[in-house]
Coordinates of C-alpha atoms and ligand atoms in Angstrom, one line a residue:
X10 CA 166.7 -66.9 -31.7
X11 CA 163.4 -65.1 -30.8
X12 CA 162.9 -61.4 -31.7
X13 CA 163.0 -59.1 -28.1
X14 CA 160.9 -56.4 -28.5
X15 CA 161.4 -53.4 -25.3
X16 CA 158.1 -51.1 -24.8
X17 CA 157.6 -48.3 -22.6
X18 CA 154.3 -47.6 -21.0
X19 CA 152.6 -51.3 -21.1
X20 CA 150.6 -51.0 -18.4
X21 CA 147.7 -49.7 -20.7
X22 CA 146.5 -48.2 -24.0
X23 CA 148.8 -48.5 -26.7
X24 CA 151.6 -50.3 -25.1
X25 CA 149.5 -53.0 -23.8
X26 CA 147.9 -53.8 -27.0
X27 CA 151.7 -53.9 -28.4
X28 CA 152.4 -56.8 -25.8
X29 CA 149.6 -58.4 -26.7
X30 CA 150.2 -58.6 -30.9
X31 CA 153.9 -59.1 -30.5
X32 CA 153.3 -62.0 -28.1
X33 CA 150.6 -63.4 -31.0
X34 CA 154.1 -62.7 -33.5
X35 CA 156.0 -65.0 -31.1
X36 CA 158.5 -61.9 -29.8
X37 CA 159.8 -62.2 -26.5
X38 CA 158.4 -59.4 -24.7
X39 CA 160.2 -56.4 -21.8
X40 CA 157.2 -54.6 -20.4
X41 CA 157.9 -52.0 -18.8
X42 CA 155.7 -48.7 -16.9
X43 CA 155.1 -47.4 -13.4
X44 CA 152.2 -50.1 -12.0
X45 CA 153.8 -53.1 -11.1
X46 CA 151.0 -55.2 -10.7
X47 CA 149.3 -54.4 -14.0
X48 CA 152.6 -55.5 -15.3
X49 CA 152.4 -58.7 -13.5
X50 CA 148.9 -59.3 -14.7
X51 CA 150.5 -58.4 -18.3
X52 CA 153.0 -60.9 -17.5
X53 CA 150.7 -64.1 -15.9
X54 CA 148.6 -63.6 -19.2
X55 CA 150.9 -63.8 -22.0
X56 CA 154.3 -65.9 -20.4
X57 CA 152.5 -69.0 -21.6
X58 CA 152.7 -68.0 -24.9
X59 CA 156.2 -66.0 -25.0
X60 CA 158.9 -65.3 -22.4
X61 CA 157.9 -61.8 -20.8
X62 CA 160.4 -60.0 -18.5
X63 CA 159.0 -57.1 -16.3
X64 CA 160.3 -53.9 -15.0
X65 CA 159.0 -51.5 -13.3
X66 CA 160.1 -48.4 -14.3
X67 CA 159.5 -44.4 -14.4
X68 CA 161.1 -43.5 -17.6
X69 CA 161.9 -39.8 -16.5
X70 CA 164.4 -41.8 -14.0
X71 CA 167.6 -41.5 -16.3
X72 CA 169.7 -44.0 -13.3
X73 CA 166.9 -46.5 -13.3
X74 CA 166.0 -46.2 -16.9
X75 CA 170.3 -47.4 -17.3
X76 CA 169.8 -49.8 -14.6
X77 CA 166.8 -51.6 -15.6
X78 CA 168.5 -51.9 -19.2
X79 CA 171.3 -52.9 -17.4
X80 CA 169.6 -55.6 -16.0
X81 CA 168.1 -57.6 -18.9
X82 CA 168.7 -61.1 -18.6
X83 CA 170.6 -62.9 -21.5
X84 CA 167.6 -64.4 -22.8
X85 CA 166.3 -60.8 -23.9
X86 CA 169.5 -58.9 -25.3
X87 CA 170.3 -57.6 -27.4
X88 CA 166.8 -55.9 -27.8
X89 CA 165.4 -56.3 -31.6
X90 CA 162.8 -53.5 -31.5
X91 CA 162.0 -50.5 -28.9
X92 CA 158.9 -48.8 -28.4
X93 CA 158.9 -45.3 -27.1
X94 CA 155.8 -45.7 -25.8
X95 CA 155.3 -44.2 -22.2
X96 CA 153.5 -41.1 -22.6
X97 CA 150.8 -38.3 -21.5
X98 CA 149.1 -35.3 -22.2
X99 CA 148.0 -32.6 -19.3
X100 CA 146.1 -29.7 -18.6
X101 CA 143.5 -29.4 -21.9
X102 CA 143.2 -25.8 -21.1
X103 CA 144.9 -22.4 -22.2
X104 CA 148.4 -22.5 -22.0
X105 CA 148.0 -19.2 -19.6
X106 CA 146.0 -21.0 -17.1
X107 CA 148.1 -24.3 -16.7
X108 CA 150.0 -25.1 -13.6
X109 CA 153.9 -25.4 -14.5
X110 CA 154.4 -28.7 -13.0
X111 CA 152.2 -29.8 -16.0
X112 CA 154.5 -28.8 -18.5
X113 CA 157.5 -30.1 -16.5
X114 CA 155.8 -33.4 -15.9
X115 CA 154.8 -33.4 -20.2
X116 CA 158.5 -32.9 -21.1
X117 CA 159.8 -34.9 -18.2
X118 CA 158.0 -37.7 -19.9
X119 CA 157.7 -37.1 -23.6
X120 CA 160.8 -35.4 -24.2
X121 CA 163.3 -36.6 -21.5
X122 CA 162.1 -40.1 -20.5
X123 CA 161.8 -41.6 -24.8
X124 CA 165.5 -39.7 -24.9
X125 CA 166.4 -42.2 -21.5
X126 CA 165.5 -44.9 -22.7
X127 CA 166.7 -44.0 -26.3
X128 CA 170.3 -43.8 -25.0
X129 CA 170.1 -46.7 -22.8
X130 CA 169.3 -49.4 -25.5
X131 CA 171.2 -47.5 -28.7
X132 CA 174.2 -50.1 -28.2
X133 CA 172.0 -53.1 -28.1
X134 CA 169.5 -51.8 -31.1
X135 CA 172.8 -51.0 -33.2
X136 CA 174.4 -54.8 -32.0
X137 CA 171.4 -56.2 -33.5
X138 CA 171.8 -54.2 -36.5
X139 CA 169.7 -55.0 -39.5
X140 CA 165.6 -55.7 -38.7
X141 CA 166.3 -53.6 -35.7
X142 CA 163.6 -50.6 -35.0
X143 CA 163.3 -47.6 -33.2
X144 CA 159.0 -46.7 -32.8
X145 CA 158.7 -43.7 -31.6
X146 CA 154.8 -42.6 -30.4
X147 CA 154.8 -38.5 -31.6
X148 CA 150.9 -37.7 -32.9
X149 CA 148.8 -35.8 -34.6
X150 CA 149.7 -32.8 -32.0
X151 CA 153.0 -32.6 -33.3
X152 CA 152.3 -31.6 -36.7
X153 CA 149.0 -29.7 -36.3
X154 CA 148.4 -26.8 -33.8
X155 CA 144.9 -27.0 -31.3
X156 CA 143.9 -25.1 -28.1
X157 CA 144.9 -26.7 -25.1
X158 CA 147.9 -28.2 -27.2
X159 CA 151.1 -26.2 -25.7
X160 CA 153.5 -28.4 -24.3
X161 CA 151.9 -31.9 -25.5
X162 CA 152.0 -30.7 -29.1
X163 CA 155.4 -29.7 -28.7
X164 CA 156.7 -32.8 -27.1
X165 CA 155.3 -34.7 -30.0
X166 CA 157.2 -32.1 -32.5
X167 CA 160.2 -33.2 -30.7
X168 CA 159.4 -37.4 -31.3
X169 CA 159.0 -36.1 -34.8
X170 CA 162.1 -34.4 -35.0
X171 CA 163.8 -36.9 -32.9
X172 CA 162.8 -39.4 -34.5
X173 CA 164.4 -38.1 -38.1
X174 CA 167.4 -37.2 -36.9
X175 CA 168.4 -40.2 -35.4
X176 CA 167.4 -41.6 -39.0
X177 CA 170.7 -39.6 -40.3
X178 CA 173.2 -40.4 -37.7
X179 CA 171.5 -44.7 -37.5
X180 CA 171.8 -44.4 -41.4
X181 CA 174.9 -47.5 -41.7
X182 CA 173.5 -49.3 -39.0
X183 CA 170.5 -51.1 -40.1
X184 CA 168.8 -49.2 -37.1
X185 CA 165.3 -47.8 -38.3
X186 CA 163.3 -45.3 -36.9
X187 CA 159.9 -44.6 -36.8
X188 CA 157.7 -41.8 -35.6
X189 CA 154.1 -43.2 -35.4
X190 CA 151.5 -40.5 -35.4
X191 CA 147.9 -41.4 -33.9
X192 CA 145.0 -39.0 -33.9
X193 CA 142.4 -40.1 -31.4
X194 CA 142.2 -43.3 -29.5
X195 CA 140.3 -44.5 -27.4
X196 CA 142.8 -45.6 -23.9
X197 CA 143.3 -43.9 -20.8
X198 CA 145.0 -40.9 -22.0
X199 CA 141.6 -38.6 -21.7
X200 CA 141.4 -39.9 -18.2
X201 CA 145.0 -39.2 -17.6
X202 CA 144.5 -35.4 -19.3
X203 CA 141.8 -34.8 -17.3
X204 CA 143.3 -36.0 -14.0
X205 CA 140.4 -38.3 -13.5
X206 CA 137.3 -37.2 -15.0
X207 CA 135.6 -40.7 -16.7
X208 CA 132.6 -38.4 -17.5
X209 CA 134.7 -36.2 -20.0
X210 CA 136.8 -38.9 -21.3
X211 CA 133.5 -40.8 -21.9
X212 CA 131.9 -37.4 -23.9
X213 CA 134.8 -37.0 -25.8
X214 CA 134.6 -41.0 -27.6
X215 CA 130.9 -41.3 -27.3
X216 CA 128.9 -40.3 -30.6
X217 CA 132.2 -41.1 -33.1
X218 CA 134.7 -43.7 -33.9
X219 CA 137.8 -43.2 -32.3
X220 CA 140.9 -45.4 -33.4
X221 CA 141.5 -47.9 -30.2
X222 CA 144.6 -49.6 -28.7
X223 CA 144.4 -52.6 -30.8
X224 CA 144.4 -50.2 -34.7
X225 CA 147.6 -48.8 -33.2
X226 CA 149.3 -51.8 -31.6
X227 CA 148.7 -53.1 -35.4
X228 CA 150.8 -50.3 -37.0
X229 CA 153.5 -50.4 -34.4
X230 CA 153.8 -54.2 -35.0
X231 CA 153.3 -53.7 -39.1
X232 CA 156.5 -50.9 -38.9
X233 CA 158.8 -53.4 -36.7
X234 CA 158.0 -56.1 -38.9
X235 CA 158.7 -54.9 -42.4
X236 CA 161.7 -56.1 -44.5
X237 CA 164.8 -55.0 -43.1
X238 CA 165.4 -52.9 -45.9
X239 CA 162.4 -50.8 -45.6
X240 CA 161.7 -47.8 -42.8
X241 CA 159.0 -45.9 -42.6
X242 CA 160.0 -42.5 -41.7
X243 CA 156.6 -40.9 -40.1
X244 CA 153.1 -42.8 -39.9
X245 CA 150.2 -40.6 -39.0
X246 CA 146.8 -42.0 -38.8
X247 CA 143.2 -40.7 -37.7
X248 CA 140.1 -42.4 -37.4
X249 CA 138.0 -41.8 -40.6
X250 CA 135.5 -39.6 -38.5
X251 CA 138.1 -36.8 -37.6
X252 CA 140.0 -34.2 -39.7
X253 CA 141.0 -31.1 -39.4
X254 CA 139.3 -27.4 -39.3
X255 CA 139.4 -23.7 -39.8
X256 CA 141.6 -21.4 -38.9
X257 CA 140.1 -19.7 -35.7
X258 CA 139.9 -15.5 -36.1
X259 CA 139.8 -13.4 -33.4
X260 CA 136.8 -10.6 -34.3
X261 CA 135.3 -7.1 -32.9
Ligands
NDP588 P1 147.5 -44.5 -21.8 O1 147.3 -43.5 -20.7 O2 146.4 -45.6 -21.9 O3 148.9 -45.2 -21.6 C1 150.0 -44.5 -21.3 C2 151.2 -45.4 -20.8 O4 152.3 -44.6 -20.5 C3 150.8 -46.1 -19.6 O5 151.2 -47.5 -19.7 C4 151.7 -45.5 -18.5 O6 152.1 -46.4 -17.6 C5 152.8 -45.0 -19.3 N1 153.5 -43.9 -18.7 C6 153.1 -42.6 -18.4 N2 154.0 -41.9 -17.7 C7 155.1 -42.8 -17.5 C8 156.3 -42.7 -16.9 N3 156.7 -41.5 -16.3 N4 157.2 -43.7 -16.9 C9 156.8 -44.9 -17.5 N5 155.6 -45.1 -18.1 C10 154.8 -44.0 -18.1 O7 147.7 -43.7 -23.2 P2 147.9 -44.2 -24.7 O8 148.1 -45.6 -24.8 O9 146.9 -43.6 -25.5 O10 149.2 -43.4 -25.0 C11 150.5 -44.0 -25.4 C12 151.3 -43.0 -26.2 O11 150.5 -42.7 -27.3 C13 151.6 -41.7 -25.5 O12 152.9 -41.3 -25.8 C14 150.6 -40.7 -26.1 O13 151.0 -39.4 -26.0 C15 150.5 -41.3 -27.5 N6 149.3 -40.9 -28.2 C16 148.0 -41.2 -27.7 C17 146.9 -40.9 -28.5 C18 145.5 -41.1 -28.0 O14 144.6 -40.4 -28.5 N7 145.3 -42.0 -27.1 C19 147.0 -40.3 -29.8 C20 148.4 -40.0 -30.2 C21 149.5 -40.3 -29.4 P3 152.2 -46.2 -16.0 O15 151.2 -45.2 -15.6 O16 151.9 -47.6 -15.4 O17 153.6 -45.8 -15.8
8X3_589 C1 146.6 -37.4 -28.8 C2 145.7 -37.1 -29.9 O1 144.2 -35.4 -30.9 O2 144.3 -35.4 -28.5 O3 147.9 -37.3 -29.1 O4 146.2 -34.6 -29.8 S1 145.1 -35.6 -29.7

């Protein structure tokens, strides 16, 4: 029986790259995110090569996350491998000068929508049992502190966290979890940061190498596809050309 792998936020970046390399592996594919019709293009490219199921879904929506699991045809439960995918970062400014709603829409995503859809599919990733995996998306943010970072860095802290725990309570299931860490990548998450501004997503990739969709879509399908008896716990990867710096210090 074909692998089913679930992944959150397909429409673009990461998760789209994901549906592309586990269709090349032969998974059956659920693609789920919020643009339908991105997801049907998703779809029309790849169901020659794999079955594909769509669903379009907001994964802050706790009901519709439930339903949409719900909903799976036969043919794609239980699910082998989910990717926590769906994510953004807002407001790259000082945490003083960002609007709330930012911070509510960054947890409402990061934080409560990977715990939806976390909850919804535990029973079918724990049916499947052994080869099963949990991939969470955290980052670089989570670990390491930077201006502008407030409530994105912190959401990934949580995917890290998360993501360990449910290592201890998965431990005799066969379930494995995964907290895959990018640095930067080259998708629409600048575009999304900055609210629309191509120019400053542009400047920040132009002049370096920045990881792109395809690196990561490689780790995420390397982690799912390991021997069943081996998890990584946390994978965090930058593109050679970035690292980290001083220590700022405030001065007379
Ligand atoms: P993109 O903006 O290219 O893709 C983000 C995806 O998340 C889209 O498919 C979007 O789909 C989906 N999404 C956002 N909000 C929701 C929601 N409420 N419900 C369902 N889907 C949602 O960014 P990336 O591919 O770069 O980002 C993917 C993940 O990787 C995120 O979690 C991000 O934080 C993380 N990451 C990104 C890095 C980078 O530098 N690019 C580095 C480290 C981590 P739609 O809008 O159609 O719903
Ligand atoms: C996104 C990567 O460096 O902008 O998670 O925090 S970074």
């Amino acid at each position: 029986m074909s692998k089913v792998v679930f992944i959150t936020g397909a429409t673009s970046g990461f998760g789209r790259a994901a549906a592309r390399r586990f269709a090349q592996g032969g998974w059956s594919l659920v693609l789920t995110g919020r643009r339908t019709e991105r997801l049907e293009a998703l779809r029309d490219e790849l169901a020659a090569q794999v079955p594909v199921h769509i669903a379009t879904l907001d994964v802050r929506d706790a009901a519709a996350v439930q339903a949409a699991v719900d909903a799976l045809p036969a043919d794609f439960r239980p699910v082998t491998s989910l990717i926590n995918n769906a994510g953004l970062a807002l407001a790259p400014v000082p945490a003083q000068k960002v609007a709330l709603q930012d911070w509510h829409t960054m947890i409402d995503t990061n934080v409560t929508g990977l715990v939806n859809v976390t909850h919804a599919l535990l029973p079918q990733l724990i049916e499947t049992g052994a080869g099963a995996s949990i991939v969470n998306l955290g980052s670089v943010a989570g670990q390491w502190p930077y201006p502008g970072g407030h409530v994105y860095g912190a959401s990934k802290a949580f995917v890290q966290q998360f993501t360990y725990n449910l290592r201890c309570d998965l431990l005799s299931t066969g379930v494995r979890v995964t907290d895959i860490a990018p640095g930067m990548a080259e998708t629409e998450f600048t575009l999304v940061r900055t609210k629309g501004d191509q120019a400053a997503s542009d400047k920040l990739y132009r002049g370096t190498t920045p990881l792109s969709a395809e690196d990561i879509a490689e780790q995420i399908f390397y982690v799912a596809t390991l021997p069943a008896h081996i998890n990584i716990n946390r994978l965090e990867i930058m593109p050679t050309r970035q690292a980290w710096s001083a220590f700022a210090v405030d001065r007379d």
